[in-house]
Structures are given as structure tokens and as C-alpha cells.
PDB file of C-alpha atoms in Angstrom:
ATOM      1  CA  ASP A 168      30.702 -34.723 -13.404  1.00  0.00           C
ATOM      2  CA  ALA A 169      29.658 -38.222 -15.127  1.00  0.00           C
ATOM      3  CA  GLY A 170      27.346 -35.246 -17.609  1.00  0.00           C
ATOM      4  CA  VAL A 171      23.832 -36.826 -18.686  1.00  0.00           C
ATOM      5  CA  ILE A 172      23.036 -40.189 -18.581  1.00  0.00           C
ATOM      6  CA  GLN A 173      20.795 -41.886 -20.730  1.00  0.00           C
ATOM      7  CA  SER A 174      19.369 -45.607 -21.138  1.00  0.00           C
ATOM      8  CA  PRO A 175      19.052 -47.500 -22.996  1.00  0.00           C
ATOM      9  CA  ARG A 176      21.614 -46.522 -25.688  1.00  0.00           C
ATOM     10  CA  HIS A 177      19.513 -48.584 -28.311  1.00  0.00           C
ATOM     11  CA  GLU A 178      16.043 -49.995 -28.174  1.00  0.00           C
ATOM     12  CA  VAL A 179      14.262 -52.192 -30.539  1.00  0.00           C
ATOM     13  CA  THR A 180      10.622 -53.039 -30.006  1.00  0.00           C
ATOM     14  CA  GLU A 181       8.172 -54.536 -31.831  1.00  0.00           C
ATOM     15  CA  MET A 182       4.505 -51.723 -32.223  1.00  0.00           C
ATOM     16  CA  GLY A 183       2.405 -51.839 -30.080  1.00  0.00           C
ATOM     17  CA  GLN A 184       5.084 -52.594 -27.073  1.00  0.00           C
ATOM     18  CA  GLU A 185       5.676 -49.937 -24.248  1.00  0.00           C
ATOM     19  CA  VAL A 186       9.260 -47.869 -24.587  1.00  0.00           C
ATOM     20  CA  THR A 187      10.555 -46.334 -21.543  1.00  0.00           C
ATOM     21  CA  LEU A 188      13.496 -44.671 -21.848  1.00  0.00           C
ATOM     22  CA  ARG A 189      15.740 -43.109 -19.011  1.00  0.00           C
ATOM     23  CA  CYS A 190      17.667 -39.760 -18.131  1.00  0.00           C
ATOM     24  CA  LYS A 191      20.370 -39.084 -15.022  1.00  0.00           C
ATOM     25  CA  PRO A 192      20.738 -35.074 -15.199  1.00  0.00           C
ATOM     26  CA  ILE A 193      23.750 -33.128 -14.027  1.00  0.00           C
ATOM     27  CA  SER A 194      23.410 -33.222 -10.566  1.00  0.00           C
ATOM     28  CA  GLY A 195      22.630 -29.600  -9.595  1.00  0.00           C
ATOM     29  CA  HIS A 196      20.751 -28.846 -12.345  1.00  0.00           C
ATOM     30  CA  ASP A 197      17.402 -27.397 -12.513  1.00  0.00           C
ATOM     31  CA  TYR A 198      15.958 -27.823 -15.463  1.00  0.00           C
ATOM     32  CA  LEU A 199      15.274 -31.088 -17.641  1.00  0.00           C
ATOM     33  CA  PHE A 200      14.778 -31.393 -21.750  1.00  0.00           C
ATOM     34  CA  TRP A 201      13.040 -34.438 -23.567  1.00  0.00           C
ATOM     35  CA  TYR A 202      13.774 -33.902 -27.300  1.00  0.00           C
ATOM     36  CA  ARG A 203      13.662 -35.619 -30.248  1.00  0.00           C
ATOM     37  CA  GLN A 204      15.564 -36.225 -32.544  1.00  0.00           C
ATOM     38  CA  THR A 205      15.140 -36.726 -36.364  1.00  0.00           C
ATOM     39  CA  MET A 206      15.969 -36.503 -40.679  1.00  0.00           C
ATOM     40  CA  MET A 207      12.686 -35.134 -41.160  1.00  0.00           C
ATOM     41  CA  ARG A 208      11.747 -32.820 -38.229  1.00  0.00           C
ATOM     42  CA  GLY A 209      15.438 -31.897 -36.925  1.00  0.00           C
ATOM     43  CA  LEU A 210      15.960 -31.580 -33.055  1.00  0.00           C
ATOM     44  CA  GLU A 211      12.167 -31.225 -31.816  1.00  0.00           C
ATOM     45  CA  LEU A 212      11.559 -30.137 -27.679  1.00  0.00           C
ATOM     46  CA  LEU A 213       9.188 -32.336 -26.629  1.00  0.00           C
ATOM     47  CA  ILE A 214       8.816 -31.692 -22.826  1.00  0.00           C
ATOM     48  CA  TYR A 215      10.426 -29.917 -20.317  1.00  0.00           C
ATOM     49  CA  PHE A 216      10.940 -29.903 -16.307  1.00  0.00           C
ATOM     50  CA  ASN A 217      11.937 -27.157 -13.805  1.00  0.00           C
ATOM     51  CA  ASN A 218      12.658 -28.511  -9.948  1.00  0.00           C
ATOM     52  CA  ASN A 219      10.944 -32.418 -10.997  1.00  0.00           C
ATOM     53  CA  VAL A 220       7.307 -30.041 -12.217  1.00  0.00           C
ATOM     54  CA  PRO A 221       6.804 -29.912 -15.936  1.00  0.00           C
ATOM     55  CA  ILE A 222       6.964 -26.645 -17.410  1.00  0.00           C
ATOM     56  CA  ASP A 223       5.890 -27.561 -20.627  1.00  0.00           C
ATOM     57  CA  ASP A 224       4.857 -29.971 -22.368  1.00  0.00           C
ATOM     58  CA  SER A 225       3.192 -28.432 -25.859  1.00  0.00           C
ATOM     59  CA  GLY A 226       5.848 -30.674 -27.642  1.00  0.00           C
ATOM     60  CA  MET A 227       4.588 -33.977 -27.114  1.00  0.00           C
ATOM     61  CA  PRO A 228       3.039 -35.390 -29.642  1.00  0.00           C
ATOM     62  CA  GLU A 229       0.225 -37.566 -28.561  1.00  0.00           C
ATOM     63  CA  ASP A 230      -1.884 -39.164 -25.504  1.00  0.00           C
ATOM     64  CA  ARG A 231       1.026 -42.000 -26.103  1.00  0.00           C
ATOM     65  CA  PHE A 232       3.495 -40.068 -25.326  1.00  0.00           C
ATOM     66  CA  SER A 233       4.011 -39.945 -20.945  1.00  0.00           C
ATOM     67  CA  ALA A 234       7.237 -37.829 -19.262  1.00  0.00           C
ATOM     68  CA  LYS A 235       7.629 -37.856 -15.314  1.00  0.00           C
ATOM     69  CA  MET A 236      10.168 -36.672 -13.276  1.00  0.00           C
ATOM     70  CA  PRO A 237       9.732 -38.312  -9.722  1.00  0.00           C
ATOM     71  CA  ASN A 238      13.289 -36.833  -8.087  1.00  0.00           C
ATOM     72  CA  ALA A 239      16.131 -34.130  -9.263  1.00  0.00           C
ATOM     73  CA  SER A 240      18.298 -36.631 -10.108  1.00  0.00           C
ATOM     74  CA  PHE A 241      16.090 -39.180 -12.519  1.00  0.00           C
ATOM     75  CA  SER A 242      13.392 -38.728 -15.601  1.00  0.00           C
ATOM     76  CA  THR A 243      11.767 -40.782 -17.931  1.00  0.00           C
ATOM     77  CA  LEU A 244       9.627 -40.609 -21.242  1.00  0.00           C
ATOM     78  CA  LYS A 245       7.552 -43.683 -22.107  1.00  0.00           C
ATOM     79  CA  ILE A 246       5.733 -43.960 -25.119  1.00  0.00           C
ATOM     80  CA  GLN A 247       2.996 -46.400 -24.880  1.00  0.00           C
ATOM     81  CA  PRO A 248       2.140 -48.282 -27.579  1.00  0.00           C
ATOM     82  CA  SER A 249       4.569 -47.372 -29.570  1.00  0.00           C
ATOM     83  CA  GLU A 250       4.398 -47.154 -33.676  1.00  0.00           C
ATOM     84  CA  PRO A 251       6.941 -46.755 -36.334  1.00  0.00           C
ATOM     85  CA  ARG A 252       6.976 -43.581 -36.732  1.00  0.00           C
ATOM     86  CA  ASP A 253       8.262 -42.601 -33.194  1.00  0.00           C
ATOM     87  CA  SER A 254      12.021 -44.427 -34.694  1.00  0.00           C
ATOM     88  CA  ALA A 255      14.052 -41.616 -33.848  1.00  0.00           C
ATOM     89  CA  VAL A 256      17.465 -40.522 -31.475  1.00  0.00           C
ATOM     90  CA  TYR A 257      15.560 -38.995 -28.199  1.00  0.00           C
ATOM     91  CA  PHE A 258      18.053 -37.105 -25.784  1.00  0.00           C
ATOM     92  CA  CYS A 259      18.060 -35.598 -22.240  1.00  0.00           C
ATOM     93  CA  ALA A 260      19.635 -32.004 -21.652  1.00  0.00           C
ATOM     94  CA  SER A 261      20.169 -30.512 -18.754  1.00  0.00           C
ATOM     95  CA  SER A 262      20.915 -26.745 -17.504  1.00  0.00           C
ATOM     96  CA  LEU A 263      21.750 -25.212 -14.460  1.00  0.00           C
ATOM     97  CA  ASP A 264      19.259 -22.880 -13.778  1.00  0.00           C
ATOM     98  CA  ARG A 265      17.005 -20.215 -15.325  1.00  0.00           C
ATOM     99  CA  GLY A 266      19.723 -17.870 -16.213  1.00  0.00           C
ATOM    100  CA  ARG A 267      21.176 -20.483 -17.914  1.00  0.00           C
ATOM    101  CA  LEU A 268      18.465 -22.262 -20.339  1.00  0.00           C
ATOM    102  CA  GLY A 269      20.786 -21.643 -23.435  1.00  0.00           C
ATOM    103  CA  GLU A 270      23.570 -23.923 -21.924  1.00  0.00           C
ATOM    104  CA  GLN A 271      22.030 -27.087 -22.414  1.00  0.00           C
ATOM    105  CA  TYR A 272      24.223 -30.235 -21.195  1.00  0.00           C
ATOM    106  CA  PHE A 273      22.809 -33.048 -24.004  1.00  0.00           C
ATOM    107  CA  GLY A 274      23.176 -36.997 -22.901  1.00  0.00           C
ATOM    108  CA  PRO A 275      24.311 -38.986 -26.082  1.00  0.00           C
ATOM    109  CA  GLY A 276      21.109 -39.973 -26.706  1.00  0.00           C
ATOM    110  CA  THR A 277      18.499 -43.169 -26.910  1.00  0.00           C
ATOM    111  CA  ARG A 278      18.171 -44.665 -30.615  1.00  0.00           C
ATOM    112  CA  LEU A 279      14.877 -46.160 -30.637  1.00  0.00           C
ATOM    113  CA  THR A 280      13.534 -48.364 -33.076  1.00  0.00           C
ATOM    114  CA  VAL A 281      10.484 -49.605 -33.673  1.00  0.00           C
ATOM    115  CA  THR A 282       9.769 -52.543 -35.997  1.00  0.00           C
TER     116      THR A 282
ATOM    117  CA  GLN B 296       7.499 -16.236 -34.926  1.00  0.00           C
ATOM    118  CA  GLN B 297       8.963 -19.128 -33.091  1.00  0.00           C
ATOM    119  CA  GLN B 298      10.795 -20.513 -36.111  1.00  0.00           C
ATOM    120  CA  VAL B 299      15.030 -19.804 -37.234  1.00  0.00           C
ATOM    121  CA  LYS B 300      15.632 -21.166 -40.408  1.00  0.00           C
ATOM    122  CA  GLN B 301      19.283 -22.202 -41.321  1.00  0.00           C
ATOM    123  CA  SER B 302      20.948 -22.859 -44.553  1.00  0.00           C
ATOM    124  CA  PRO B 303      22.507 -24.554 -45.820  1.00  0.00           C
ATOM    125  CA  GLN B 304      21.501 -27.879 -45.550  1.00  0.00           C
ATOM    126  CA  SER B 305      24.783 -29.349 -45.788  1.00  0.00           C
ATOM    127  CA  LEU B 306      28.330 -28.036 -46.831  1.00  0.00           C
ATOM    128  CA  ILE B 307      31.588 -29.221 -48.335  1.00  0.00           C
ATOM    129  CA  VAL B 308      34.932 -27.294 -47.961  1.00  0.00           C
ATOM    130  CA  GLN B 309      38.370 -28.252 -47.992  1.00  0.00           C
ATOM    131  CA  LYS B 310      40.617 -28.547 -44.760  1.00  0.00           C
ATOM    132  CA  GLY B 311      41.812 -24.557 -44.650  1.00  0.00           C
ATOM    133  CA  GLY B 312      38.583 -23.197 -46.010  1.00  0.00           C
ATOM    134  CA  ILE B 313      35.925 -20.794 -44.396  1.00  0.00           C
ATOM    135  CA  PRO B 314      32.981 -22.680 -43.702  1.00  0.00           C
ATOM    136  CA  ILE B 315      29.865 -19.917 -43.339  1.00  0.00           C
ATOM    137  CA  ILE B 316      26.374 -20.787 -41.884  1.00  0.00           C
ATOM    138  CA  ASN B 317      23.908 -18.603 -41.688  1.00  0.00           C
ATOM    139  CA  CYS B 318      20.670 -18.917 -40.008  1.00  0.00           C
ATOM    140  CA  ALA B 319      17.818 -15.979 -39.840  1.00  0.00           C
ATOM    141  CA  TYR B 320      15.170 -15.268 -36.594  1.00  0.00           C
ATOM    142  CA  GLU B 321      11.766 -13.338 -37.118  1.00  0.00           C
ATOM    143  CA  ASN B 322      11.495 -13.304 -33.070  1.00  0.00           C
ATOM    144  CA  THR B 323      12.702 -10.091 -32.513  1.00  0.00           C
ATOM    145  CA  ALA B 324      12.624 -10.729 -29.315  1.00  0.00           C
ATOM    146  CA  PHE B 325      15.280 -13.511 -29.268  1.00  0.00           C
ATOM    147  CA  ASP B 326      18.325 -11.935 -27.475  1.00  0.00           C
ATOM    148  CA  TYR B 327      20.098 -15.397 -26.704  1.00  0.00           C
ATOM    149  CA  PHE B 328      21.764 -16.979 -29.491  1.00  0.00           C
ATOM    150  CA  PRO B 329      23.896 -20.157 -29.644  1.00  0.00           C
ATOM    151  CA  TRP B 330      25.773 -22.466 -31.723  1.00  0.00           C
ATOM    152  CA  TYR B 331      25.650 -26.210 -31.032  1.00  0.00           C
ATOM    153  CA  GLN B 332      27.929 -29.186 -32.453  1.00  0.00           C
ATOM    154  CA  GLN B 333      27.377 -32.139 -32.717  1.00  0.00           C
ATOM    155  CA  PHE B 334      29.277 -35.594 -33.578  1.00  0.00           C
ATOM    156  CA  PRO B 335      28.008 -38.503 -35.017  1.00  0.00           C
ATOM    157  CA  GLY B 336      26.563 -40.770 -32.386  1.00  0.00           C
ATOM    158  CA  LYS B 337      26.789 -37.829 -29.549  1.00  0.00           C
ATOM    159  CA  GLY B 338      23.925 -35.078 -28.568  1.00  0.00           C
ATOM    160  CA  PRO B 339      24.780 -31.637 -28.996  1.00  0.00           C
ATOM    161  CA  ALA B 340      27.273 -29.513 -26.784  1.00  0.00           C
ATOM    162  CA  LEU B 341      27.138 -25.872 -26.871  1.00  0.00           C
ATOM    163  CA  LEU B 342      30.223 -24.277 -28.832  1.00  0.00           C
ATOM    164  CA  ILE B 343      29.476 -20.679 -29.033  1.00  0.00           C
ATOM    165  CA  ALA B 344      26.494 -18.399 -28.089  1.00  0.00           C
ATOM    166  CA  ILE B 345      25.839 -14.727 -28.662  1.00  0.00           C
ATOM    167  CA  ARG B 346      23.477 -11.657 -27.641  1.00  0.00           C
ATOM    168  CA  PRO B 347      22.882  -8.409 -29.274  1.00  0.00           C
ATOM    169  CA  ASP B 348      24.431  -6.003 -27.982  1.00  0.00           C
ATOM    170  CA  VAL B 349      27.941  -7.383 -29.528  1.00  0.00           C
ATOM    171  CA  SER B 350      28.029  -7.818 -33.358  1.00  0.00           C
ATOM    172  CA  GLU B 351      30.472 -10.483 -33.392  1.00  0.00           C
ATOM    173  CA  LYS B 352      31.654 -12.825 -31.109  1.00  0.00           C
ATOM    174  CA  LYS B 353      35.560 -14.780 -31.626  1.00  0.00           C
ATOM    175  CA  GLU B 354      36.469 -18.637 -29.413  1.00  0.00           C
ATOM    176  CA  GLY B 355      39.691 -19.937 -30.782  1.00  0.00           C
ATOM    177  CA  ARG B 356      38.630 -20.567 -34.380  1.00  0.00           C
ATOM    178  CA  PHE B 357      35.228 -19.916 -34.200  1.00  0.00           C
ATOM    179  CA  THR B 358      33.114 -16.905 -34.980  1.00  0.00           C
ATOM    180  CA  ILE B 359      29.790 -15.657 -34.519  1.00  0.00           C
ATOM    181  CA  SER B 360      28.684 -12.345 -36.886  1.00  0.00           C
ATOM    182  CA  PHE B 361      25.286 -11.127 -35.763  1.00  0.00           C
ATOM    183  CA  ASN B 362      23.053  -8.685 -37.437  1.00  0.00           C
ATOM    184  CA  LYS B 363      20.666  -7.344 -35.665  1.00  0.00           C
ATOM    185  CA  SER B 364      18.687  -5.183 -38.522  1.00  0.00           C
ATOM    186  CA  ALA B 365      18.809  -8.186 -40.939  1.00  0.00           C
ATOM    187  CA  LYS B 366      17.723 -10.726 -37.862  1.00  0.00           C
ATOM    188  CA  GLN B 367      20.570 -12.915 -38.920  1.00  0.00           C
ATOM    189  CA  PHE B 368      23.615 -14.744 -37.501  1.00  0.00           C
ATOM    190  CA  SER B 369      26.105 -16.706 -38.680  1.00  0.00           C
ATOM    191  CA  LEU B 370      29.101 -19.277 -37.825  1.00  0.00           C
ATOM    192  CA  HIS B 371      32.290 -18.892 -39.477  1.00  0.00           C
ATOM    193  CA  ILE B 372      34.823 -21.459 -38.886  1.00  0.00           C
ATOM    194  CA  MET B 373      38.169 -20.011 -39.571  1.00  0.00           C
ATOM    195  CA  ASP B 374      41.413 -23.070 -41.362  1.00  0.00           C
ATOM    196  CA  SER B 375      38.481 -25.415 -40.814  1.00  0.00           C
ATOM    197  CA  GLN B 376      40.035 -28.791 -40.314  1.00  0.00           C
ATOM    198  CA  PRO B 377      38.302 -31.988 -41.208  1.00  0.00           C
ATOM    199  CA  GLY B 378      37.753 -33.179 -37.082  1.00  0.00           C
ATOM    200  CA  ASP B 379      35.534 -29.844 -37.487  1.00  0.00           C
ATOM    201  CA  SER B 380      33.311 -32.376 -39.852  1.00  0.00           C
ATOM    202  CA  ALA B 381      29.921 -32.930 -38.297  1.00  0.00           C
ATOM    203  CA  THR B 382      26.358 -31.027 -38.119  1.00  0.00           C
ATOM    204  CA  TYR B 383      25.327 -27.181 -36.686  1.00  0.00           C
ATOM    205  CA  PHE B 384      22.261 -25.916 -34.942  1.00  0.00           C
ATOM    206  CA  CYS B 385      21.713 -22.134 -34.493  1.00  0.00           C
ATOM    207  CA  ALA B 386      18.738 -21.641 -31.555  1.00  0.00           C
ATOM    208  CA  ALA B 387      17.709 -18.690 -30.422  1.00  0.00           C
ATOM    209  CA  SER B 388      15.801 -17.958 -26.806  1.00  0.00           C
ATOM    210  CA  LYS B 389      14.296 -14.938 -25.419  1.00  0.00           C
ATOM    211  CA  GLY B 390      16.688 -14.051 -22.666  1.00  0.00           C
ATOM    212  CA  GLY B 391      18.288 -17.547 -22.304  1.00  0.00           C
ATOM    213  CA  SER B 392      15.089 -17.466 -20.368  1.00  0.00           C
ATOM    214  CA  GLU B 393      13.249 -19.812 -22.082  1.00  0.00           C
ATOM    215  CA  LYS B 394      13.240 -23.048 -24.124  1.00  0.00           C
ATOM    216  CA  LEU B 395      15.504 -22.395 -26.928  1.00  0.00           C
ATOM    217  CA  VAL B 396      14.493 -23.047 -30.711  1.00  0.00           C
ATOM    218  CA  PHE B 397      16.710 -24.783 -32.881  1.00  0.00           C
ATOM    219  CA  GLY B 398      17.439 -24.520 -36.629  1.00  0.00           C
ATOM    220  CA  LYS B 399      17.367 -27.818 -38.696  1.00  0.00           C
ATOM    221  CA  GLY B 400      21.609 -28.017 -38.438  1.00  0.00           C
ATOM    222  CA  THR B 401      23.926 -27.663 -40.883  1.00  0.00           C
ATOM    223  CA  LYS B 402      26.282 -30.853 -42.186  1.00  0.00           C
ATOM    224  CA  LEU B 403      29.571 -29.878 -42.449  1.00  0.00           C
ATOM    225  CA  THR B 404      31.963 -31.835 -44.344  1.00  0.00           C
ATOM    226  CA  VAL B 405      35.729 -30.205 -44.447  1.00  0.00           C
ATOM    227  CA  ASN B 406      37.845 -32.975 -46.108  1.00  0.00           C
ATOM    228  CA  PRO B 407      41.378 -33.010 -45.476  1.00  0.00           C
TER     229      PRO B 407
END
């Protein structure tokens, strides 16, 4: 398997623009997670899905952030409008099933810079 | 209750040394404790994990020690190598079946 795939790897955008990050989980994995990593706050869970259904979005910082999972092989994280404080590395991860939620496979991340 | 506190924030050792990274938790319902390793420019990767029914687990040069009464667990890297230089995250969850709570990470540098 190719592992978790994320695109783009780098994104530079101006404040106020819409940003869409994409993720393809490992085939057969039931769970998908979106994380944000910054030096100040470390690794933060934003939202996770089970079988394409959002289970916990309590980590989504504000209404500017939204995530969707239209099918088992694709998810998006959208920021609209973007702000400089959204600059971070965003990771997508997937895990096989409920009994192994702790065994998460991370993608390479998308480094977002908002100027 | 949901926090996992990790220390130190950074650590520098010489090749062959034994770096030790410590984590403490408050929530006694936690019963799955993984460690993740992250190299620059990469996503974290699961390194080793332990459940509280054992006090120690070894995989190669990596060992987790677990102290249930103290609510602490630690990662030891035996005979450390420059290739072990990375950021290490401890984490915890309830039964491995809920979301992970991550520590803040420890940046390890192993000098040649």
C-alpha cells in the first residue's frame, strides 16, 4: 500500500483566501483523523471520522474550518477565510478499526503558510 | 484530566548514550500508551506501545517502562545512534479505542 497520501505538500496563500487540503487514507482503514502541528501547541486533533461519518469535531478551532469525507478514500479539510495564525503543518492519519485507534498511520503532511 | 505531560522538551546525547523521555498522565482510564517517532519533514510513525498489564516492553533498542501507581511511563533508547535523532511523542488513550492524547514532544539529538 502507498500509505496515507496528502496533497498539496506545501501551500502558500494570502490571508482571506480559501484553502483546501486533501487526504487519501490507507485502503480498508475505517478511521480518518486530521491533525494540526505547530511549535507552540504541538500536535492537535482537529476532527476524526469513522466510516465517513464525523465522530468528534471538538478540536476544530472555529467555523472557518470544515472537513468532509464524501467516500472511504477521500477527505478534505477546508479553511475559509484563511488567516496567518492558521500557518501550520496539517496531517491526515488513518487507522484500521476501533480496536486499533491508537495505531495511526500518518501522511507526510501539508505545510500551510498564510501571509 | 485529558493531558499527557512530556519531558524534557529537548535532549542531546552522545552516540551510544541512553536517552530517557518521560511522560505522566492523570486520567486513570487511560490504558494504551504508544510512542510515535517523527523525522523532520515526515509524519509521526508508531514506534512502540504498551498496555498497563505489563511494566516493561522492549522492541529492539527501544524500551517502554510503565509505572501504573505513579501514572508515568518512559521511553529508553539503548545504544543510541545519530539516526535516532528525531522528535518523540508519547500518547495515551482509553482501551486504544478512543482518540489519542499526545504529549508535546521531545526533540532528541544524538551526536556522532
